[in-house]
Amino acid sequence: MNILVCISHVPDTTSKINFSENNTKFDTNGVQFVINPNDEFGLTRAMWFKEKQGAKVTVVNVGGAETEPTLRKALAIGADAAIRVNAAATDGFSVAKQLAKVATDGGYDLIIAGRESIDYNGGMVPGMLAALLDANFVNNCIGLDVDGTTAKATREIDGGKETVATSLPLVVGGQKGLVEESDLRIPNMRGIMMARQKPLTVVDGVETTDQTTSVSFEKPAPKGAVKLVAEDNLDELISLLHNEAKVI
Amino acid sequence: MSVLVYTESDQGNLKKGAFEVASYAKAVADQLGTTVTALAINASNTNELGNYGVNKVLTVNNNDLNSFSAKVYANVVKQAAEKENAQVVIVSSSADSKYLAPLLAVSLNAGYASNVIEAPSNTAPFTVKRNAFTNKAFEVTQINTNVKIIGVSNNAFGLVENSASATSEDFSPAIEASTVTVEAVDKATDKVTIADADVVVSGGRGLKGPENWGMIEELADVLGAATACSKPVSDLGWRPHSEHVGQTGKPVASNLYIAIGISGAIQHLAGVNASKVKVVINTDAEAPFFKAADYGVVGDAFTVVPQLIEKLKAFKAQQ
Ligand SMILES: Cc1cc2nc3c(=O)[nH]c(=O)nc-3n(C[C@H](O)[C@H](O)[C@H](O)COP(=O)(O)OP(=O)(O)OC[C@H]3O[C@@H](n4cnc5c(N)ncnc54)[C@H](O)[C@@H]3O)c2cc1C
């Protein structure tokens, strides 16, 4: 099995989100970047396919040179090779188009992406990629097994989950559940050393037209102070929720 | 030209979210000076859509559509959009709609903005505001294509009544065979889901163990709420993964979110901040959740929650 794992390079979950250039750009000052958590679950599942079923695992990112440490980390976790498409990731559709080119050129039969990136939360790249490749697609994927060219996947749905049968070529939008939190791997020294020897290929992007344009950003209005209610005065809480907040 | 809205149903009935996206579609149609067409698949109560400004309902009734397939459904929506010459297609933020929207976007060659929270601020260029950075910021996005798809964030726009009498038209699109087949569905049908719930009651590590969830479930019952939990609670196996909410779990956008024994870590808050009113119950007055909450009780969940249940029962009985 030839697996491609799409890696989004995102601010660490604890980052303070600020904007620069008159609120038109994300301010990366002091921000630490990581592998998008949803993608990390997918990458770890890919490592399982590598170790148990002899799969080859390539990771790919669409972005500038600043994303390379994130790809190196994926290599240190155990991916065999990395590709960086040298193009700005400014629009979900354009990113999907870049990835589709890489997927077609490399002849991958399983593509694992994250259900969404935690920065722009677009949630569209895996589905668009599947549509562009005319491949099968399972979103919110929380379980995946592959046997030959058939696949069984579990998908989270509102209020539960469902199991589906499908076949390769397949794109999944993954999340926690593909592997458990405790299965995630922290790269060790050997992994980090080996990652330096592994190929990280930079390819040029294809021509695309952005379907959406990010215009500006805003931060939520600061919150008012919490209203505290004494623990022996819960009638007050009920009254506030009923009369003031009008939510019960 | 028209605005097409895909109104989802569950077991033959339109979901509450269907009326919210219909309300949103009406607002967009008014801005564009056009009408709203809804697409409903295997739903019975489609006449109610008129109350939210829908002018026409395309009704599809077909047993081949009984189980959801994103690709097959996307293709049905596409055919409806083409038939109606839709300039804008509106979908919800349910798991199913988020699954089909990107497929639809490619087949209609349409730009797609997800998690949109307000009516467009401008229609030329077409500009919308959406949640980004997991509720830590808003992004203003312009959609550049002729056909546009908007995914409306749950519970962001609300229901807006707008009486119109909706006409109904049978619609029989071509339906392909699905190559992703549903083999089993595991879903509690008697419980409100986190996505649809007006009220969510959520428990954290402060509850000490799975045996203490009885009171969480009882509180949820009294309020007609869905139950949820913090990440470590699901990682520890105290509660199912499907209840994990936050940045790496399910998003919550309820009217009321009650956090019990949850510290309010940034990753937890990011996923639940879209809820309108937040209540926190925690022994530690310094817990970060108090900074994000509207109402708070500094106290022990094991004494506060049982009392709250009794008082709410009395309150509900009076209503
Ligand atoms: C990449 C990443 C992603 C993450 N994603 C998520 C996510 O999606 N969702 C999520 O929830 N977390 C997430 N986390 C974890 C997050 O950082 C916190 O560790 C987690 O939210 C803490 O859960 P908690 O509040 O239940 O537990 P704790 O932080 O242990 O808090 C327990 C709280 O209970 C209170 N308490 C104790 N006893 C009582 C009592 N008797 N009555 C009342 N209160 C009591 C304590 O004062 C404390 O505030 C993520 C972390 C990382 C690194």
XYZ file of C-alpha atoms and ligand atoms in Angstrom:
620
model
C 0.000 0.000 0.000
C 1.248 3.411 -0.962
C -0.010 5.968 1.549
C 0.035 9.747 1.330
C -0.579 11.648 4.569
C -1.479 15.320 4.188
C 0.081 17.418 6.909
C -1.133 20.856 7.781
C 1.322 23.101 9.623
C -0.684 24.892 12.315
C -0.182 26.977 15.452
C 0.098 24.895 18.610
C -3.240 24.581 20.399
C -2.091 26.843 23.248
C -1.148 29.723 20.922
C -2.504 33.188 21.444
C -4.167 34.175 18.199
C -3.230 37.672 17.016
C -3.255 39.436 13.689
C -0.938 41.906 12.000
C -0.940 44.235 8.988
C -4.198 45.846 9.937
C -5.813 42.531 10.875
C -5.233 40.956 7.490
C -2.495 38.461 8.409
C -2.108 35.878 11.126
C 0.679 37.080 13.396
C 3.186 34.230 13.671
C 5.326 36.119 16.182
C 6.173 33.836 19.093
C 3.888 31.113 17.761
C 5.062 27.527 17.789
C 3.881 25.426 14.858
C 2.963 21.757 15.055
C 1.472 18.966 12.972
C -2.279 19.569 12.855
C -3.670 17.268 15.593
C -6.203 15.605 13.273
C -3.385 14.829 10.830
C -1.202 13.420 13.582
C -3.827 10.782 14.376
C -3.835 9.905 10.664
C -0.050 9.797 10.454
C 0.084 7.465 13.442
C -2.480 5.147 11.826
C -0.321 5.220 8.669
C 2.670 4.087 10.780
C 0.572 1.137 11.889
C -0.068 0.223 8.236
C 3.649 0.563 7.596
C 4.659 -1.697 10.453
C 1.909 -4.297 10.140
C 1.223 -4.326 6.406
C 4.426 -3.038 4.842
C 2.927 0.190 3.552
C 5.106 3.009 2.293
C 4.250 6.353 3.883
C 4.867 9.731 2.289
C 3.870 12.979 3.939
C 3.005 16.124 2.017
C 2.428 19.753 2.855
C 1.471 22.698 0.681
C 3.330 25.710 1.958
C 6.510 27.740 2.133
C 9.924 26.659 3.446
C 8.853 27.577 6.987
C 6.765 24.386 7.142
C 9.747 22.067 6.670
C 10.420 21.503 10.398
C 6.865 20.161 10.664
C 7.528 17.748 7.772
C 10.826 16.730 9.386
C 8.936 15.940 12.556
C 6.606 13.677 10.561
C 9.705 11.952 9.144
C 11.094 11.567 12.660
C 7.848 9.921 13.715
C 8.506 7.408 10.947
C 7.242 8.521 7.534
C 9.536 7.357 4.691
C 9.579 10.476 2.549
C 8.253 14.006 2.490
C 7.087 16.341 -0.237
C 6.579 20.053 0.069
C 4.592 21.758 -2.645
C 6.084 25.199 -2.815
C 2.896 27.245 -2.967
C 1.020 29.457 -0.543
C -1.878 27.675 1.117
C -4.379 30.492 0.785
C -7.554 28.690 -0.263
C -8.914 25.204 0.408
C -9.648 24.468 -3.211
C -6.170 25.497 -4.356
C -4.562 23.334 -1.687
C -6.714 20.392 -2.776
C -5.620 20.961 -6.378
C -1.964 20.957 -5.416
C -2.439 17.773 -3.413
C -4.353 16.130 -6.266
C -1.354 16.645 -8.533
C 0.996 15.062 -5.983
C -1.446 12.195 -5.424
C -1.785 11.473 -9.121
C 1.957 11.705 -9.810
C 2.797 9.404 -6.908
C 0.073 6.828 -7.555
C -1.052 6.689 -3.941
C -3.947 4.401 -3.145
C -4.743 5.634 0.364
C -4.675 9.307 1.253
C -5.126 10.306 4.859
C -5.867 13.924 5.692
C -7.358 15.521 8.817
C -11.059 16.320 9.022
C -10.060 19.977 9.417
C -7.072 22.139 10.237
C -7.291 23.817 13.605
C -6.270 27.190 12.160
C -8.709 28.028 9.363
C -11.163 25.195 10.179
C -12.188 25.009 6.533
C -12.885 21.276 6.634
C -12.866 21.068 2.865
C -9.479 19.881 1.642
C -10.015 16.092 2.047
C -13.424 16.118 0.347
C -12.297 18.362 -2.492
C -9.220 16.213 -2.984
C -11.367 13.067 -3.176
C -13.676 14.737 -5.690
C -10.766 15.923 -7.838
C -9.284 12.404 -7.828
C -12.671 10.709 -8.211
C -11.653 8.555 -5.252
C -13.871 7.234 -2.469
C -14.140 9.451 0.567
C -14.856 8.896 4.248
C -14.969 11.957 6.481
C -14.756 12.123 10.292
C -12.976 8.805 10.098
C -12.384 7.206 13.526
C -11.389 3.704 12.448
C -9.767 2.302 9.317
C -8.728 -1.152 8.161
C -7.515 -2.065 4.705
C -7.311 -5.532 3.215
C -6.028 -5.637 -0.363
C -8.118 -3.007 -2.104
C -11.103 -3.160 0.206
C -11.442 -0.885 3.184
C -13.648 -0.801 6.237
C -13.991 2.494 8.000
C -15.853 3.873 10.963
C -17.207 7.358 10.652
C -18.414 9.593 13.441
C -21.917 10.894 12.772
C -24.038 13.287 14.806
C -25.153 11.217 17.776
C -23.154 8.083 17.072
C -21.060 6.310 14.490
C -21.428 4.124 11.453
C -19.298 1.534 9.719
C -18.874 1.682 5.976
C -17.353 -0.599 3.367
C -15.505 0.901 0.447
C -12.462 0.395 -1.724
C -9.186 2.009 -2.677
C -8.331 4.536 -3.963
C -9.653 6.179 -0.844
C -9.318 9.556 0.837
C -10.150 9.869 4.528
C -10.684 12.932 6.688
C -9.286 11.605 9.963
C -9.493 12.562 13.600
C -8.924 11.161 17.084
C -10.119 7.569 17.119
C -8.078 6.563 14.062
C -5.616 5.851 16.846
C -5.913 6.654 20.523
C -4.206 9.581 22.200
C -1.863 7.153 23.971
C -0.709 5.749 20.593
C 0.708 9.096 19.450
C 4.482 9.019 19.159
C 7.014 11.525 20.329
C 10.019 11.336 18.015
C 13.081 9.867 19.711
C 16.713 10.751 19.040
C 17.152 7.926 16.556
C 14.038 9.000 14.677
C 15.243 12.591 14.572
C 18.688 11.514 13.292
C 17.166 9.250 10.652
C 14.779 11.964 9.532
C 17.755 14.058 8.417
C 18.702 11.373 5.885
C 15.222 10.903 4.483
C 14.200 12.659 1.272
C 12.283 15.910 1.548
C 11.459 16.846 -2.009
C 10.310 20.323 -2.937
C 8.074 20.531 -5.991
C 6.596 23.544 -7.751
C 2.899 24.161 -7.457
C 0.472 23.979 -10.365
C -1.446 27.030 -11.568
C -4.665 27.507 -9.600
C -7.244 30.212 -9.085
C -8.340 30.832 -5.528
C -12.071 30.371 -5.110
C -12.082 32.224 -1.806
C -9.987 35.088 -0.483
C -9.307 35.838 3.130
C -10.026 39.538 3.590
C -9.483 40.227 7.275
C -9.743 38.870 10.787
C -11.478 39.955 13.961
C -11.166 38.877 17.532
C -14.240 38.194 19.629
C -15.329 41.065 21.866
C -13.844 40.730 25.353
C -16.103 38.895 27.735
C -17.785 40.537 30.683
C -16.930 39.238 34.148
C -18.506 36.018 35.340
C -21.469 36.368 37.699
C -20.819 34.206 40.714
C -23.656 32.600 42.599
C -23.165 31.200 46.098
C -23.445 27.439 46.292
C -26.271 27.692 48.812
C -28.227 30.054 46.583
C -28.901 27.979 43.500
C -32.384 29.452 43.114
C -30.563 32.602 42.092
C -28.734 30.685 39.362
C -31.995 29.269 38.033
C -33.577 32.692 38.087
C -30.616 34.233 36.201
C -30.706 31.500 33.578
C -34.442 31.911 33.192
C -34.981 35.667 33.423
C -31.669 37.163 32.383
C -30.053 34.694 29.998
C -33.389 33.212 28.894
C -31.884 29.817 28.196
C -34.066 27.622 30.401
C -31.621 32.601 -10.321
C -32.451 31.520 -6.789
C -31.011 30.515 -3.465
C -31.090 26.780 -2.840
C -31.037 25.434 0.696
C -30.480 21.792 1.525
C -32.782 21.054 4.485
C -31.791 17.852 6.254
C -34.112 15.379 7.812
C -33.742 12.558 10.273
C -36.113 9.607 10.161
C -38.569 11.413 7.948
C -38.671 14.697 9.852
C -36.822 17.880 9.095
C -34.150 18.611 11.681
C -34.234 21.806 13.711
C -31.116 22.901 11.870
C -33.103 22.733 8.629
C -35.211 25.687 9.762
C -32.108 27.631 10.718
C -30.494 27.200 7.297
C -33.850 28.046 5.681
C -33.933 31.275 7.725
C -30.423 32.048 6.573
C -31.298 31.317 2.942
C -34.198 33.749 3.172
C -31.852 36.504 4.388
C -29.494 35.872 1.461
C -32.376 35.740 -1.033
C -33.663 39.092 0.226
C -30.237 40.619 -0.275
C -30.096 39.266 -3.806
C -33.728 40.046 -4.618
C -34.621 36.451 -5.342
C -36.514 33.500 -3.876
C -35.650 30.469 -1.767
C -35.971 26.896 -2.941
C -35.456 24.129 -0.394
C -34.384 20.609 -1.213
C -35.739 17.959 1.150
C -34.931 14.277 0.886
C -37.381 11.738 2.325
C -38.930 14.293 4.686
C -42.629 14.598 5.471
C -43.168 17.933 7.233
C -41.833 20.110 4.417
C -44.831 22.472 4.559
C -43.311 23.949 7.751
C -40.474 25.398 5.683
C -42.820 28.137 4.483
C -42.783 29.605 7.990
C -39.102 30.398 7.527
C -39.374 32.086 4.161
C -39.034 29.165 1.739
C -41.019 29.735 -1.477
C -40.687 26.336 -3.064
C -39.715 22.890 -1.820
C -38.238 20.265 -4.094
C -39.188 16.997 -2.470
C -37.266 13.860 -3.259
C -38.722 10.560 -2.096
C -36.613 7.569 -2.891
C -35.709 4.500 -0.869
C -32.276 4.436 -2.468
C -31.557 7.531 -0.373
C -32.494 5.969 2.956
C -28.930 5.739 4.106
C -26.708 8.757 3.730
C -23.955 8.700 1.136
C -22.097 11.981 0.783
C -21.321 11.504 -2.887
C -24.804 10.398 -3.872
C -26.444 13.160 -1.850
C -24.015 15.765 -3.199
C -25.030 14.707 -6.664
C -28.720 15.159 -5.803
C -28.043 18.651 -4.433
C -26.034 19.440 -7.548
C -28.908 18.481 -9.826
C -31.295 20.608 -7.774
C -28.888 23.562 -7.913
C -28.623 23.274 -11.668
C -32.364 22.886 -12.143
C -33.016 25.990 -10.029
C -30.122 27.888 -11.530
C -29.002 28.528 -7.956
C -26.442 31.208 -7.433
C -25.999 30.407 -3.774
C -26.365 27.013 -2.085
C -26.829 26.926 1.683
C -26.030 23.904 3.853
C -25.780 23.332 7.603
C -22.752 22.396 9.720
C -23.981 18.908 10.573
C -21.518 16.057 10.136
C -23.351 14.988 6.966
C -23.483 18.451 5.421
C -19.812 19.077 6.160
C -19.134 15.762 4.469
C -21.015 16.521 1.274
C -20.279 20.249 0.853
C -16.681 19.913 -0.421
C -17.792 17.280 -2.954
C -20.576 19.571 -4.090
C -18.158 22.495 -4.320
C -15.956 20.639 -6.793
C -18.848 19.421 -8.919
C -20.475 22.873 -9.095
C -17.114 24.600 -9.403
C -18.268 26.706 -6.473
C -16.292 28.413 -3.730
C -17.271 27.137 -0.300
C -17.150 28.990 3.007
C -17.807 26.859 6.093
C -18.754 27.824 9.673
C -20.405 31.055 8.549
C -22.029 32.943 11.415
C -23.839 35.914 9.846
C -25.741 36.891 6.724
C -23.350 38.147 4.006
C -22.028 41.630 4.731
C -21.923 42.276 1.005
C -23.066 40.379 -2.070
C -20.701 41.959 -4.607
C -18.046 40.930 -3.820
C -19.753 38.151 -1.889
C -18.410 38.488 1.640
C -19.153 36.436 4.746
C -17.879 36.185 8.296
C -16.921 32.772 9.643
C -15.485 31.174 12.724
C -11.786 30.379 12.474
C -8.953 29.365 14.770
C -11.472 27.151 16.569
C -13.583 30.054 17.802
C -10.605 32.149 18.843
C -11.198 34.552 15.927
C -13.447 35.401 13.009
C -12.341 35.460 9.420
C -13.954 37.651 6.791
C -13.878 35.719 3.527
C -14.767 36.640 0.016
C -16.132 33.980 -2.328
C -14.962 34.658 -5.881
C -16.852 32.092 -7.959
C -20.204 32.502 -9.743
C -21.859 29.821 -7.664
C -21.258 30.013 -3.925
C -21.745 27.482 -1.144
C -22.242 28.612 2.424
C -22.084 26.268 5.401
C -23.927 27.966 8.252
C -22.488 27.421 11.711
C -24.923 25.630 14.042
C -27.051 27.904 16.206
C -25.306 31.061 14.961
C -28.032 32.646 12.849
C -31.031 31.269 14.719
C -34.592 30.776 13.521
C -36.267 33.711 11.825
C -39.941 33.371 11.070
C -40.956 34.791 7.750
C -44.294 33.632 6.552
C -44.458 32.485 2.963
C -46.576 29.707 1.598
C -44.230 27.179 0.158
C -45.266 25.304 -2.939
C -44.097 21.751 -3.260
C -42.687 20.061 -6.328
C -41.721 16.429 -6.733
C -38.159 16.112 -7.873
C -36.686 12.897 -9.276
C -32.957 13.324 -9.779
C -30.755 10.623 -11.272
C -29.346 8.549 -8.430
C -26.060 6.697 -8.800
C -25.026 3.636 -6.813
C -22.889 4.427 -3.787
C -19.347 3.102 -3.613
C -19.200 3.763 0.130
C -21.852 1.520 1.661
C -23.155 1.878 5.167
C -23.042 -1.481 6.912
C -24.107 -0.567 10.422
C -25.278 2.525 12.244
C -24.784 2.854 15.962
C -26.825 5.806 17.119
C -29.025 6.422 20.118
C -32.314 7.542 18.632
C -33.889 8.568 21.919
C -31.176 11.038 22.869
C -30.581 14.564 21.686
C -27.193 14.924 19.984
C -24.504 17.409 20.968
C -24.899 19.012 17.536
C -28.641 19.553 17.894
C -28.931 20.200 21.614
C -30.041 23.551 23.025
C -28.401 22.646 26.302
C -25.240 20.608 26.863
C -24.172 19.301 30.282
C -20.494 18.452 30.334
C -18.342 16.737 32.937
C -14.588 16.784 33.501
C -11.925 15.008 35.466
C -13.187 16.733 38.615
C -15.960 14.126 38.719
C -13.359 11.542 39.768
C -14.720 8.495 37.934
C -17.320 7.041 35.579
C -19.483 5.881 38.482
C -20.306 9.522 39.233
C -21.955 10.279 35.912
C -25.420 9.405 37.157
C -25.970 12.957 38.345
C -24.670 14.387 35.068
C -27.165 12.291 33.151
C -29.952 13.214 35.506
C -29.196 16.909 35.202
C -29.168 16.511 31.424
C -32.497 14.710 31.564
C -34.136 17.470 33.552
C -32.914 20.047 31.041
C -33.497 17.967 27.902
C -29.771 18.317 27.354
C -27.077 16.292 25.632
C -24.170 15.022 27.737
C -20.558 15.780 26.900
C -17.136 15.488 28.524
C -13.596 16.830 28.460
C -10.857 15.045 26.572
C -9.120 13.268 29.471
C -12.474 11.850 30.519
C -12.865 10.139 27.159
C -9.146 9.231 26.996
C -9.529 7.513 30.376
C -12.505 5.582 29.039
C -14.927 7.053 31.587
C -17.172 8.210 28.758
C -17.395 7.351 25.046
C -15.257 9.279 22.557
C -18.412 10.586 20.941
C -18.910 12.804 24.007
C -15.459 14.415 23.825
C -15.859 18.105 23.056
C -13.243 20.756 22.402
C -10.652 21.636 19.829
C -9.892 18.011 18.983
C -13.370 16.723 19.745
C -16.837 17.817 18.753
C -17.602 21.504 18.564
C -20.411 22.799 20.773
C -22.609 25.747 19.837
C -25.533 25.320 22.207
C -27.602 28.023 23.909
C -26.440 26.827 27.310
C -23.279 24.912 28.200
C -22.835 23.712 31.780
C -19.276 22.687 32.648
C -18.889 20.625 35.792
C -15.447 19.765 37.157
C -13.773 21.067 34.005
C -10.794 23.381 34.450
C -11.243 25.313 31.197
C -8.008 24.554 29.354
C -7.557 26.605 26.192
C -8.191 23.561 23.971
C -11.423 22.804 25.770
C -12.644 26.400 25.651
C -11.835 26.753 21.966
C -14.328 24.050 21.112
C -17.165 25.195 23.356
C -16.845 28.980 23.203
C -19.452 29.255 20.462
C -22.084 28.381 23.049
C -24.131 31.425 23.958
C -24.264 31.078 27.739
C -21.732 29.170 29.810
C -22.103 28.071 33.412
C -19.222 26.624 35.381
C -19.312 24.601 38.587
C -15.862 24.055 40.056
C -14.268 23.822 43.500
C -11.341 25.964 42.427
C -12.191 29.671 42.160
C -9.000 30.107 40.129
C -10.004 27.612 37.433
C -9.566 29.333 34.046
C -13.134 28.448 33.042
C -14.421 31.199 35.345
C -12.845 33.757 32.992
C -14.757 32.364 30.028
C -18.077 31.719 31.751
C -21.164 33.880 32.171
C -22.276 32.342 35.462
C -20.319 30.380 37.985
C -20.657 28.492 41.217
C -17.526 27.931 43.267
C -18.397 24.683 44.945
C -18.181 20.926 45.065
C -20.032 19.254 42.204
C -21.037 16.416 44.508
C -23.123 18.774 46.624
C -24.056 21.424 44.048
C -25.290 19.196 41.231
C -27.776 17.091 43.249
C -29.259 20.284 44.709
C -29.415 21.896 41.307
C -31.273 18.858 39.969
C -33.893 19.084 42.723
C -34.357 22.816 42.289
C -34.613 22.527 38.528
C -37.206 19.796 38.856
C -39.262 22.086 41.060
C -38.754 24.961 38.627
C -39.778 22.830 35.629
C -42.841 21.575 37.482
C -43.966 25.181 37.981
C -43.503 26.147 34.354
C -3.272 19.060 21.298
C -4.235 19.075 22.439
C -5.587 19.019 22.155
C -6.530 19.009 23.195
N -7.852 18.973 22.873
C -8.772 18.988 23.874
C -10.159 18.951 23.601
O -10.592 18.888 22.448
N -11.026 18.956 24.634
C -10.617 18.990 25.935
O -11.477 18.989 26.846
N -9.305 19.019 26.230
C -8.377 19.005 25.237
N -7.048 18.992 25.564
C -6.659 18.787 26.975
C -6.682 20.065 27.802
O -5.433 20.701 27.703
C -6.943 19.727 29.284
O -5.977 18.833 29.731
C -8.319 19.136 29.554
O -9.334 19.906 28.940
C -8.558 19.067 31.031
O -9.742 18.348 31.285
P -10.547 18.586 32.638
O -10.893 20.001 32.745
O -11.640 17.586 32.655
O -9.506 18.126 33.740
P -8.591 18.968 34.753
O -7.812 19.997 34.040
O -7.917 17.975 35.578
O -9.648 19.756 35.613
C -10.497 19.191 36.536
C -11.217 20.320 37.236
O -12.171 19.791 38.120
C -12.186 20.579 39.284
N -12.707 19.748 40.374
C -12.082 18.770 41.067
N -12.918 18.217 41.968
C -14.096 18.846 41.822
C -15.348 18.733 42.476
N -15.562 17.835 43.421
N -16.343 19.553 42.086
C -16.150 20.473 41.109
N -14.988 20.628 40.467
C -13.973 19.821 40.829
C -10.770 21.024 39.477
O -10.724 22.214 40.234
C -10.318 21.231 38.047
O -10.535 22.577 37.632
C -6.092 19.030 24.541
C -4.721 19.100 24.813
C -3.815 19.133 23.790
C -2.354 19.231 24.129
